[in-house]
Coordinates of N, CA and C in Angstrom, one line a residue:
G1 N 14.6 -19.9 -2.0 CA 13.3 -19.9 -2.5 C 12.2 -19.8 -1.4
M2 N 11.0 -19.6 -1.8 CA 9.9 -19.5 -0.9 C 8.8 -20.5 -1.2
L3 N 8.1 -21.0 -0.2 CA 6.9 -21.8 -0.5 C 5.8 -20.9 -0.8
R4 N 4.8 -21.4 -1.5 CA 3.6 -20.5 -1.7 C 3.0 -20.3 -0.3
W5 N 2.2 -19.2 -0.1 CA 1.7 -18.9 1.2 C 0.8 -20.0 1.7
Q6 N 0.1 -20.7 0.8 CA -0.8 -21.8 1.1 C -0.1 -22.9 1.8
E7 N 1.3 -23.0 1.6 CA 2.0 -24.1 2.1 C 2.8 -23.7 3.3
E8 N 2.8 -22.5 3.8 CA 3.5 -22.0 4.9 C 2.8 -22.3 6.2
G9 N 3.5 -22.5 7.3 CA 2.9 -22.7 8.6 C 2.0 -23.9 8.7
E10 N 2.3 -24.9 7.8 CA 1.5 -26.1 7.8 C 2.3 -27.3 8.3
Q11 N 1.6 -28.3 8.8 CA 2.3 -29.6 9.2 C 2.6 -30.3 7.9
T12 N 3.8 -30.7 7.8 CA 4.3 -31.3 6.5 C 5.1 -32.6 6.9
L13 N 4.8 -33.6 6.1 CA 5.5 -34.9 6.4 C 6.7 -35.0 5.5
I14 N 7.9 -35.1 6.1 CA 9.1 -35.3 5.4 C 9.3 -36.8 5.3
T15 N 9.2 -37.3 4.1 CA 9.2 -38.8 4.0 C 10.7 -39.3 4.0
D16 N 10.8 -40.4 4.7 CA 12.1 -41.0 4.8 C 11.9 -42.5 5.2
A17 N 12.5 -43.4 4.5 CA 12.2 -44.8 4.7 C 12.4 -45.2 6.2
K18 N 13.5 -44.7 6.8 CA 13.8 -45.1 8.2 C 13.0 -44.3 9.2
Q19 N 13.0 -42.9 9.0 CA 12.4 -42.1 10.1 C 11.7 -40.9 9.5
P20 N 10.4 -41.1 9.1 CA 9.6 -40.0 8.6 C 9.3 -39.0 9.7
V21 N 9.4 -37.7 9.4 CA 9.1 -36.7 10.5 C 8.1 -35.7 10.1
W22 N 7.3 -35.2 11.1 CA 6.4 -34.1 10.8 C 7.1 -32.8 11.2
V23 N 7.1 -31.8 10.3 CA 7.6 -30.5 10.7 C 6.6 -29.5 10.4
E24 N 6.7 -28.3 11.0 CA 5.9 -27.2 10.6 C 6.7 -26.3 9.7
T25 N 6.1 -26.1 8.5 CA 6.9 -25.2 7.5 C 6.9 -23.8 8.1
P26 N 8.1 -23.1 7.9 CA 8.2 -21.8 8.5 C 7.4 -20.8 7.7
L27 N 7.0 -19.7 8.4 CA 6.4 -18.6 7.8 C 7.4 -17.6 7.4
T28 N 7.3 -17.1 6.2 CA 8.3 -16.1 5.7 C 8.0 -14.8 6.5
S29 N 9.0 -14.1 7.0 CA 8.8 -12.9 7.8 C 8.3 -11.7 7.0
Y30 N 7.7 -10.7 7.6 CA 7.1 -9.6 6.9 C 8.0 -8.8 6.1
D31 N 9.3 -8.8 6.4 CA 10.2 -8.0 5.6 C 10.6 -8.7 4.2
R32 N 10.0 -9.9 4.0 CA 10.3 -10.5 2.7 C 9.2 -10.5 1.7
S33 N 8.0 -10.1 2.2 CA 6.9 -9.8 1.3 C 6.5 -8.3 1.4
V34 N 7.0 -7.6 0.5 CA 6.9 -6.1 0.6 C 6.3 -5.5 -0.6
I35 N 5.4 -4.5 -0.3 CA 4.9 -3.6 -1.4 C 5.6 -2.3 -1.3
K36 N 6.4 -1.9 -2.3 CA 7.1 -0.6 -2.2 C 6.4 0.3 -3.3
R37 N 5.9 1.4 -2.8 CA 5.2 2.3 -3.7 C 5.9 3.7 -3.7
R38 N 6.1 4.2 -4.9 CA 6.8 5.5 -5.1 C 5.9 6.4 -6.0
A39 N 5.7 7.6 -5.6 CA 5.0 8.6 -6.5 C 5.8 9.9 -6.5
K40 N 5.9 10.4 -7.7 CA 6.5 11.8 -7.8 C 5.5 12.6 -8.6
V41 N 4.8 13.4 -7.9 CA 3.7 14.1 -8.6 C 3.7 15.6 -8.4
K42 N 3.0 16.3 -9.3 CA 3.0 17.8 -9.2 C 1.5 18.2 -8.9
L43 N 1.3 19.0 -8.0 CA 0.0 19.5 -7.6 C -0.3 20.8 -8.3
A44 N -1.4 20.9 -9.1 CA -1.7 22.2 -9.7 C -2.6 23.0 -8.8
A45 N -2.7 24.3 -9.0 CA -3.6 25.2 -8.2 C -5.0 24.8 -8.2
D46 N -5.5 24.1 -9.3 CA -6.9 23.7 -9.3 C -7.1 22.3 -8.6
G47 N -6.1 21.8 -8.0 CA -6.2 20.5 -7.3 C -5.9 19.3 -8.1
T48 N -5.5 19.4 -9.4 CA -5.1 18.3 -10.2 C -3.7 17.8 -9.7
V49 N -3.6 16.5 -9.6 CA -2.3 15.9 -9.3 C -1.8 15.1 -10.5
E50 N -0.6 15.2 -10.9 CA -0.1 14.5 -12.1 C 1.4 14.1 -11.9
G51 N 1.7 12.9 -12.3 CA 3.1 12.4 -12.2 C 3.3 11.0 -12.4
D52 N 4.4 10.4 -11.9 CA 4.8 9.1 -12.2 C 4.8 8.2 -10.9
V53 N 4.4 7.0 -11.1 CA 4.2 6.0 -10.0 C 5.0 4.7 -10.4
T54 N 5.7 4.2 -9.4 CA 6.3 2.9 -9.5 C 6.0 2.0 -8.3
I55 N 5.5 0.8 -8.6 CA 5.2 -0.1 -7.5 C 6.0 -1.4 -7.7
E56 N 6.6 -1.8 -6.6 CA 7.5 -3.0 -6.7 C 6.9 -4.0 -5.6
L57 N 6.7 -5.3 -6.1 CA 6.2 -6.3 -5.2 C 7.3 -7.4 -5.0
T58 N 7.5 -7.8 -3.8 CA 8.5 -8.9 -3.5 C 7.8 -10.0 -2.8
G59 N 8.4 -11.2 -2.6 CA 7.9 -12.3 -1.8 C 6.6 -12.8 -2.4
H60 N 5.6 -13.0 -1.4 CA 4.4 -13.6 -1.8 C 3.5 -12.7 -2.7
F61 N 3.7 -11.4 -2.6 CA 2.9 -10.5 -3.5 C 3.4 -10.7 -4.9
A62 N 4.7 -10.8 -5.1 CA 5.2 -11.0 -6.4 C 4.8 -12.4 -7.0
I63 N 4.9 -13.4 -6.2 CA 4.5 -14.8 -6.6 C 3.0 -14.7 -7.1
E64 N 2.1 -14.2 -6.3 CA 0.7 -14.1 -6.6 C 0.4 -13.3 -7.9
R65 N 1.1 -12.2 -8.0 CA 0.9 -11.3 -9.1 C 1.4 -11.9 -10.4
K66 N 2.5 -12.6 -10.3 CA 3.0 -13.3 -11.5 C 2.1 -14.4 -12.0
E67 N 1.6 -15.1 -11.0 CA 0.6 -16.2 -11.3 C -0.6 -15.7 -12.0
E68 N -1.1 -14.6 -11.5 CA -2.3 -14.0 -12.1 C -2.0 -13.4 -13.5
S69 N -0.9 -12.8 -13.6 CA -0.5 -12.2 -14.9 C -0.1 -13.2 -16.0
D70 N 0.3 -14.4 -15.5 CA 0.8 -15.4 -16.4 C -0.1 -15.7 -17.6
H71 N -1.4 -15.8 -17.3 CA -2.3 -16.2 -18.4 C -3.0 -14.9 -19.0
E72 N -2.5 -13.7 -18.7 CA -3.1 -12.6 -19.3 C -2.2 -12.0 -20.4
S73 N -2.8 -11.5 -21.4 CA -2.0 -10.8 -22.5 C -1.6 -9.5 -21.9
E74 N -0.6 -8.8 -22.6 CA -0.1 -7.5 -22.2 C -1.3 -6.5 -22.0
S75 N -2.2 -6.5 -23.0 CA -3.3 -5.5 -22.9 C -4.3 -5.8 -21.8
E76 N -4.4 -7.1 -21.5 CA -5.3 -7.5 -20.4 C -4.7 -7.1 -19.1
R77 N -3.4 -7.2 -19.0 CA -2.7 -6.8 -17.7 C -2.9 -5.3 -17.5
E78 N -2.7 -4.6 -18.6 CA -2.8 -3.1 -18.5 C -4.3 -2.7 -18.1
E79 N -5.2 -3.4 -18.7 CA -6.6 -3.1 -18.4 C -7.0 -3.4 -16.9
S80 N -6.5 -4.6 -16.4 CA -6.8 -4.9 -15.0 C -6.1 -3.9 -14.1
L81 N -4.9 -3.4 -14.4 CA -4.3 -2.4 -13.6 C -5.0 -1.1 -13.6
K82 N -5.5 -0.7 -14.8 CA -6.3 0.5 -14.9 C -7.6 0.4 -14.0
E83 N -8.2 -0.7 -14.1 CA -9.5 -0.9 -13.3 C -9.2 -0.9 -11.8
E84 N -8.1 -1.5 -11.4 CA -7.7 -1.5 -10.0 C -7.5 0.0 -9.5
I85 N -6.9 0.8 -10.3 CA -6.6 2.2 -9.9 C -7.9 3.0 -9.9
K86 N -8.7 2.8 -10.9 CA -10.0 3.5 -11.0 C -11.0 3.1 -9.9
A87 N -10.9 1.9 -9.4 CA -11.8 1.5 -8.3 C -11.6 2.4 -7.1
R88 N -10.4 2.9 -6.9 CA -10.1 3.8 -5.7 C -10.2 5.2 -6.1
L89 N -9.7 5.6 -7.3 CA -9.7 7.0 -7.8 C -10.4 7.0 -9.1
S90 N -11.7 7.3 -9.0 CA -12.6 7.2 -10.2 C -12.2 8.2 -11.3
T91 N -11.5 9.4 -10.9 CA -11.2 10.4 -11.9 C -9.8 10.1 -12.5
A92 N -9.1 9.1 -12.0 CA -7.7 8.9 -12.5 C -7.6 8.6 -14.0
E93 N -6.7 9.2 -14.6 CA -6.4 8.9 -16.0 C -5.0 8.3 -16.0
V94 N -4.9 7.0 -16.5 CA -3.7 6.3 -16.4 C -3.1 6.0 -17.8
S95 N -1.8 6.3 -17.9 CA -1.2 6.1 -19.2 C 0.2 5.6 -19.0
N96 N 0.9 5.2 -20.1 CA 2.3 4.8 -20.2 C 2.6 3.7 -19.2
I97 N 1.7 2.7 -19.2 CA 1.9 1.5 -18.2 C 3.1 0.6 -18.7
R98 N 3.9 0.3 -17.7 CA 5.0 -0.6 -18.0 C 5.0 -1.7 -16.9
I99 N 5.1 -3.0 -17.3 CA 5.1 -4.1 -16.3 C 6.3 -4.9 -16.6
E100 N 7.1 -5.1 -15.5 CA 8.4 -5.8 -15.7 C 8.4 -7.1 -14.9
N101 N 9.3 -8.0 -15.3 CA 9.6 -9.3 -14.6 C 8.4 -10.2 -14.4
V102 N 7.4 -10.2 -15.3 CA 6.3 -11.1 -15.1 C 6.7 -12.5 -15.1
T103 N 7.6 -12.9 -16.0 CA 8.0 -14.3 -16.1 C 9.3 -14.7 -15.4
D104 N 9.9 -13.6 -14.8 CA 11.1 -13.9 -14.0 C 10.8 -14.3 -12.6
H105 N 11.2 -15.5 -12.2 CA 10.8 -16.0 -10.9 C 11.6 -15.4 -9.7
V106 N 12.7 -14.7 -10.0 CA 13.5 -14.2 -8.9 C 13.3 -12.7 -8.7
K107 N 13.3 -12.0 -9.7 CA 13.2 -10.5 -9.6 C 11.8 -10.1 -9.1
P108 N 11.8 -8.9 -8.4 CA 10.5 -8.4 -8.0 C 9.5 -8.1 -9.2
F109 N 8.2 -8.1 -8.9 CA 7.3 -7.7 -10.0 C 7.1 -6.2 -9.9
V110 N 7.4 -5.5 -11.0 CA 7.4 -4.1 -11.0 C 6.5 -3.5 -12.0
Y111 N 5.6 -2.6 -11.6 CA 4.9 -1.9 -12.6 C 4.9 -0.4 -12.4
S112 N 4.9 0.4 -13.5 CA 5.0 1.8 -13.4 C 4.0 2.4 -14.3
Y113 N 3.5 3.6 -14.0 CA 2.6 4.3 -14.9 C 2.6 5.8 -14.6
H114 N 2.0 6.5 -15.6 CA 1.8 8.0 -15.4 C 0.4 8.2 -15.1
V115 N 0.1 9.1 -14.1 CA -1.3 9.2 -13.7 C -1.6 10.7 -13.6
R116 N -2.9 11.0 -13.9 CA -3.4 12.4 -13.8 C -4.7 12.2 -13.0
I117 N -4.8 13.0 -11.9 CA -6.0 12.8 -11.1 C -6.7 14.2 -10.9
P118 N -7.6 14.6 -11.7 CA -8.3 15.9 -11.5 C -9.1 15.9 -10.2
G119 N -9.0 17.0 -9.5 CA -9.8 17.1 -8.3 C -9.3 16.3 -7.1
Y120 N -8.0 15.9 -7.2 CA -7.5 15.2 -6.0 C -7.4 16.1 -4.8
G121 N -6.9 17.3 -5.0 CA -6.9 18.3 -4.0 C -8.2 19.1 -4.0
E122 N -8.7 19.5 -2.8 CA -10.0 20.2 -2.8 C -9.7 21.7 -2.6
R123 N -10.2 22.4 -3.5 CA -9.9 23.9 -3.5 C -11.0 24.6 -2.8
T124 N -10.6 25.4 -1.8 CA -11.7 26.3 -1.1 C -11.0 27.6 -0.9
G125 N -11.5 28.6 -1.5 CA -10.9 30.0 -1.3 C -9.4 30.0 -1.6
K126 N -8.6 30.4 -0.6 CA -7.2 30.4 -0.9 C -6.4 29.2 -0.4
R127 N -7.2 28.1 -0.1 CA -6.6 26.9 0.4 C -6.8 25.7 -0.5
I128 N -5.9 24.8 -0.5 CA -6.1 23.5 -1.1 C -5.9 22.4 0.0
F129 N -6.9 21.6 0.1 CA -6.8 20.5 1.1 C -6.5 19.2 0.3
L130 N -5.5 18.5 0.8 CA -5.2 17.2 0.2 C -4.7 16.2 1.2
R131 N -4.9 14.9 0.8 CA -4.4 13.8 1.6 C -3.1 13.3 1.0
P132 N -2.0 13.4 1.8 CA -0.8 13.0 1.2 C -0.6 11.5 1.0
A133 N -1.5 10.7 1.7 CA -1.4 9.2 1.5 C -2.1 8.8 0.2
L134 N -1.4 9.1 -0.9 CA -2.0 8.9 -2.3 C -2.4 7.5 -2.5
F135 N -1.6 6.5 -2.0 CA -1.9 5.1 -2.3 C -3.0 4.5 -1.5
Q136 N -3.4 5.2 -0.5 CA -4.5 4.7 0.4 C -5.8 5.5 0.1
Y137 N -5.7 6.5 -0.8 CA -6.9 7.3 -1.1 C -8.0 6.4 -1.7
G138 N -9.2 6.5 -1.1 CA -10.4 5.8 -1.6 C -10.4 4.3 -1.2
A139 N -9.4 3.9 -0.4 CA -9.4 2.5 0.0 C -10.5 2.3 1.2
P140 N -11.3 1.3 1.1 CA -12.3 1.1 2.1 C -11.7 0.6 3.4
A141 N -12.4 0.7 4.5 CA -12.0 0.1 5.8 C -11.9 -1.4 5.6
L142 N -10.8 -2.0 6.2 CA -10.6 -3.4 6.0 C -11.6 -4.3 6.7
F143 N -12.1 -3.8 7.9 CA -13.1 -4.6 8.6 C -14.3 -3.7 8.9
P144 N -15.2 -3.5 8.0 CA -16.3 -2.6 8.2 C -17.3 -3.1 9.3
T145 N -17.4 -4.4 9.5 CA -18.5 -4.9 10.4 C -18.0 -5.0 11.8
T146 N -18.9 -4.8 12.8 CA -18.5 -4.9 14.2 C -18.5 -6.4 14.7
D147 N -19.4 -7.2 14.1 CA -19.4 -8.6 14.5 C -18.8 -9.5 13.6
R148 N -18.3 -10.6 14.1 CA -17.6 -11.6 13.3 C -17.8 -13.0 13.8
R149 N -18.0 -14.0 12.9 CA -18.3 -15.4 13.3 C -17.1 -16.3 13.2
H150 N -16.1 -15.9 12.3 CA -15.0 -16.7 12.1 C -13.7 -16.1 12.4
P151 N -12.6 -16.9 12.7 CA -11.3 -16.3 13.0 C -10.8 -15.4 11.8
V152 N -10.0 -14.5 12.1 CA -9.4 -13.6 11.1 C -8.1 -14.3 10.7
Y153 N -8.0 -14.5 9.4 CA -6.8 -15.2 8.8 C -6.1 -14.3 7.8
F154 N -4.9 -13.8 8.0 CA -4.2 -13.1 7.0 C -3.3 -14.1 6.3
H155 N -3.2 -14.1 5.0 CA -2.5 -15.1 4.3 C -1.0 -15.2 4.7
F156 N -0.4 -14.1 4.9 CA 1.0 -14.1 5.2 C 1.4 -12.8 5.8
P157 N 2.5 -12.8 6.6 CA 3.0 -11.5 7.1 C 3.5 -10.6 6.0
W158 N 3.4 -9.3 6.1 CA 3.8 -8.5 5.0 C 4.2 -7.1 5.5
S159 N 4.8 -6.3 4.6 CA 5.1 -4.9 4.9 C 4.9 -4.0 3.7
E160 N 4.7 -2.7 4.0 CA 4.5 -1.7 2.9 C 5.4 -0.5 3.2
E161 N 6.0 0.0 2.1 CA 6.8 1.2 2.2 C 6.4 2.1 1.1
D162 N 5.8 3.3 1.5 CA 5.4 4.3 0.6 C 6.2 5.5 0.6
N163 N 6.4 6.1 -0.5 CA 7.1 7.4 -0.6 C 6.5 8.3 -1.6
V164 N 5.8 9.3 -1.2 CA 5.1 10.2 -2.1 C 5.7 11.6 -2.0
E165 N 6.2 12.1 -3.2 CA 6.7 13.4 -3.3 C 5.8 14.3 -4.0
I166 N 5.3 15.4 -3.4 CA 4.3 16.2 -4.0 C 4.9 17.6 -4.3
E167 N 5.0 18.0 -5.5 CA 5.5 19.4 -5.8 C 4.3 20.4 -5.6
V168 N 4.5 21.3 -4.8 CA 3.5 22.3 -4.4 C 3.4 23.4 -5.5
P169 N 2.1 23.8 -5.8 CA 2.0 24.8 -6.8 C 2.7 26.2 -6.4
A170 N 3.2 26.9 -7.4 CA 3.8 28.2 -7.1 C 2.9 29.1 -6.3
G171 N 3.5 29.7 -5.3 CA 2.7 30.7 -4.5 C 1.9 30.1 -3.4
Y172 N 2.1 28.7 -3.2 CA 1.4 28.1 -2.1 C 2.4 27.5 -1.0
A173 N 2.0 27.5 0.2 CA 2.9 26.9 1.3 C 2.0 26.1 2.2
L174 N 2.6 25.2 3.0 CA 1.9 24.4 3.9 C 1.3 25.3 5.0
D175 N 0.0 25.1 5.3 CA -0.7 25.9 6.2 C -0.7 25.3 7.6
N176 N -1.1 24.0 7.6 CA -1.0 23.3 8.9 C -0.2 22.1 8.7
A177 N 0.8 21.9 9.6 CA 1.7 20.8 9.3 C 1.7 19.6 10.3
D178 N 0.5 19.4 11.0 CA 0.5 18.3 11.9 C 0.5 17.0 11.0
A179 N 1.4 16.1 11.5 CA 1.6 14.9 10.7 C 0.6 13.8 11.3
P180 N 0.3 12.8 10.4 CA -0.5 11.7 10.9 C 0.2 11.0 12.0
A181 N -0.5 10.3 12.9 CA 0.1 9.7 14.1 C 0.6 8.2 13.9
P182 N 1.7 7.9 14.4 CA 2.2 6.5 14.3 C 1.4 5.6 15.3
L183 N 1.6 4.3 15.1 CA 0.9 3.3 15.9 C 1.7 2.0 16.0
T184 N 1.8 1.5 17.2 CA 2.5 0.1 17.3 C 1.6 -0.7 18.2
S185 N 1.6 -2.0 17.9 CA 0.8 -3.0 18.7 C 1.7 -4.2 19.0
G186 N 2.5 -4.1 20.0 CA 3.4 -5.2 20.4 C 4.3 -5.5 19.2
I187 N 4.6 -6.7 19.0 CA 5.5 -7.1 17.9 C 4.7 -7.4 16.6
V188 N 3.4 -7.4 16.8 CA 2.6 -7.9 15.7 C 2.6 -6.9 14.5
T189 N 2.4 -5.6 14.8 CA 2.3 -4.6 13.8 C 2.9 -3.3 14.1
G190 N 3.3 -2.5 13.1 CA 3.8 -1.2 13.3 C 3.4 -0.3 12.1
Y191 N 3.1 0.9 12.4 CA 2.6 1.8 11.4 C 3.3 3.2 11.7
K192 N 4.0 3.7 10.7 CA 4.8 4.9 10.9 C 4.7 5.8 9.7
P193 N 3.8 6.8 9.7 CA 3.7 7.8 8.7 C 4.6 9.0 9.1
S194 N 5.1 9.7 8.1 CA 5.8 10.9 8.4 C 5.6 11.9 7.2
L195 N 5.6 13.2 7.6 CA 5.4 14.3 6.6 C 6.5 15.3 6.8
A196 N 7.2 15.7 5.7 CA 8.2 16.7 5.8 C 8.1 17.6 4.6
V197 N 8.7 18.8 4.7 CA 8.7 19.8 3.7 C 10.2 20.0 3.3
S198 N 10.4 20.0 2.0 CA 11.8 20.3 1.5 C 12.2 21.7 2.0
R199 N 13.6 21.9 2.0 CA 14.1 23.1 2.5 C 13.6 24.3 1.8
D200 N 13.4 24.2 0.5 CA 13.0 25.4 -0.3 C 11.4 25.5 -0.3
G201 N 10.8 24.6 0.4 CA 9.3 24.6 0.6 C 8.5 24.2 -0.7
R202 N 9.2 23.7 -1.7 CA 8.6 23.4 -2.9 C 8.0 21.9 -3.0
F203 N 8.5 21.1 -2.1 CA 8.0 19.7 -2.1 C 7.6 19.2 -0.7
L204 N 6.5 18.5 -0.7 CA 6.0 17.7 0.5 C 6.5 16.3 0.3
I205 N 7.1 15.8 1.3 CA 7.5 14.4 1.3 C 6.8 13.6 2.3
Y206 N 5.9 12.7 1.9 CA 5.1 11.8 2.8 C 5.7 10.4 2.7
K207 N 6.0 9.8 3.9 CA 6.4 8.4 3.9 C 5.5 7.6 4.8
R208 N 5.3 6.4 4.5 CA 4.4 5.5 5.3 C 5.0 4.1 5.3
N209 N 5.4 3.7 6.5 CA 5.9 2.4 6.7 C 5.0 1.6 7.6
F210 N 4.7 0.4 7.1 CA 3.7 -0.5 7.8 C 4.1 -1.9 7.7
Y211 N 3.9 -2.7 8.8 CA 4.1 -4.1 8.7 C 3.0 -4.8 9.6
F212 N 2.8 -6.1 9.2 CA 1.8 -6.8 10.0 C 2.2 -8.3 10.0
G213 N 2.0 -9.0 11.1 CA 2.3 -10.4 11.1 C 3.6 -10.7 11.8
G214 N 4.1 -9.7 12.6 CA 5.4 -9.9 13.3 C 5.2 -11.0 14.3
G215 N 6.3 -11.8 14.5 CA 6.2 -13.0 15.4 C 5.3 -14.1 14.8
G216 N 5.0 -14.0 13.5 CA 4.2 -15.0 12.9 C 2.7 -15.0 13.2
A217 N 2.3 -13.8 13.8 CA 0.9 -13.7 14.2 C 0.0 -13.3 13.0
I218 N -0.7 -14.3 12.4 CA -1.5 -14.1 11.2 C -2.9 -14.6 11.4
V219 N -3.2 -15.4 12.4 CA -4.5 -16.0 12.7 C -5.0 -15.5 14.1
F220 N -6.2 -14.9 14.1 CA -6.7 -14.3 15.3 C -8.1 -14.9 15.6
P221 N -8.3 -15.5 16.8 CA -9.6 -16.0 17.1 C -10.7 -14.9 17.2
V222 N -11.9 -15.3 17.1 CA -13.0 -14.4 17.1 C -13.0 -13.4 18.2
Q223 N -12.6 -13.9 19.4 CA -12.6 -13.0 20.6 C -11.5 -11.9 20.5
H224 N -10.6 -12.0 19.6 CA -9.6 -10.9 19.4 C -10.0 -10.0 18.2
Y225 N -11.1 -10.3 17.6 CA -11.5 -9.5 16.4 C -11.6 -8.0 16.7
A226 N -12.2 -7.6 17.8 CA -12.3 -6.2 18.2 C -11.0 -5.5 18.2
T227 N -9.9 -6.1 18.7 CA -8.6 -5.6 18.8 C -8.0 -5.4 17.4
V228 N -8.1 -6.4 16.6 CA -7.6 -6.4 15.2 C -8.3 -5.3 14.4
K229 N -9.6 -5.2 14.6 CA -10.4 -4.2 13.9 C -10.0 -2.8 14.3
S230 N -9.8 -2.6 15.6 CA -9.4 -1.3 16.1 C -8.1 -0.8 15.6
V231 N -7.1 -1.7 15.4 CA -5.8 -1.4 14.9 C -6.0 -0.9 13.4
F232 N -6.7 -1.7 12.6 CA -6.9 -1.3 11.2 C -7.8 -0.1 11.0
D233 N -8.7 0.1 12.0 CA -9.5 1.4 11.9 C -8.7 2.6 12.2
A234 N -7.8 2.5 13.2 CA -6.9 3.6 13.6 C -6.0 4.0 12.4
I235 N -5.5 2.9 11.7 CA -4.6 3.2 10.6 C -5.4 3.8 9.4
H236 N -6.6 3.3 9.2 CA -7.5 3.8 8.1 C -7.7 5.3 8.4
L237 N -7.9 5.7 9.6 CA -8.2 7.1 10.0 C -7.0 8.0 9.7
Q238 N -5.8 7.5 10.1 CA -4.5 8.2 9.9 C -4.2 8.3 8.4
D239 N -4.6 7.3 7.6 CA -4.3 7.3 6.1 C -5.2 8.4 5.5
R240 N -6.2 8.8 6.1 CA -7.1 9.8 5.5 C -6.8 11.2 6.0
H241 N -5.7 11.3 6.7 CA -5.2 12.6 7.3 C -5.1 13.6 6.1
S242 N -5.6 14.8 6.4 CA -5.6 15.8 5.3 C -4.7 17.0 5.8
I243 N -4.1 17.6 4.8 CA -3.3 18.8 5.1 C -3.8 20.0 4.3
A244 N -3.4 21.2 4.7 CA -3.9 22.3 3.9 C -2.7 23.1 3.4
L245 N -2.8 23.6 2.2 CA -1.8 24.5 1.6 C -2.5 25.8 1.4
K246 N -1.8 26.9 1.7 CA -2.4 28.2 1.6 C -1.7 29.1 0.6
Q247 N -2.5 29.8 -0.1 CA -1.9 30.7 -1.1 C -1.3 31.9 -0.4
A248 N 0.0 32.2 -0.7 CA 0.6 33.3 0.0 C 0.1 34.6 -0.4
E249 N 0.0 35.6 0.5 CA -0.4 36.9 0.2 C 0.6 37.6 -0.8
P250 N 0.2 38.2 -1.9 CA 1.1 38.8 -2.7 C 1.7 40.0 -2.0
K251 N 3.1 40.2 -2.2 CA 3.7 41.3 -1.5 C 3.3 42.6 -2.0
P252 N 3.1 43.6 -1.1 CA 2.6 44.9 -1.6 C 3.7 45.6 -2.4

């Protein structure tokens, strides 16, 4: 089992009549609180993206989500999920929502839905520009301000695993294939995006692996704020990486 994140990394008294002791409760490592996101979508020539998404939460993410969902009805859960998606992607149409394991304390919290996003790809002439990082689209920078008065406290170490498969419209091929750049910062964090094209050229496969809080580093004093901010700014920039698809010339 896991403690709630509020109880991790805290001085705790273990009561014993003969010899009570103070211990520090352990922090759960980043590989135990994971957000796994999967999308299988089809891109149309007008820039619309449509397909299916599954998101799986483990560890502290699952505990928090289950606690939030516990007092919501099924329709309330679906509404808050729709609002969450629309906050990032205003044009998104979400349907066929399924939420699993809300009351199961062991299994991951899983939700899936069908999504249609008109205008996700930007069409200009013979090209379509799009950002393969579907799950980060529209997400604001984590630290927008340059100054800070208080230490930065992340609730718990975590990791993210994204896998986005995009079916390319017929007659289009990847025009520029530079991939977003990876980033590591000691043992604390790692960010590794990758972009590949299937052999037949019909699918783009974007993967994004990220972790934070390695070595239990989740609290940063004010004087380290600039460093923390620069890491998240660099990731935010790579998450916005855009690729171009070009319409092939018809054969004479």
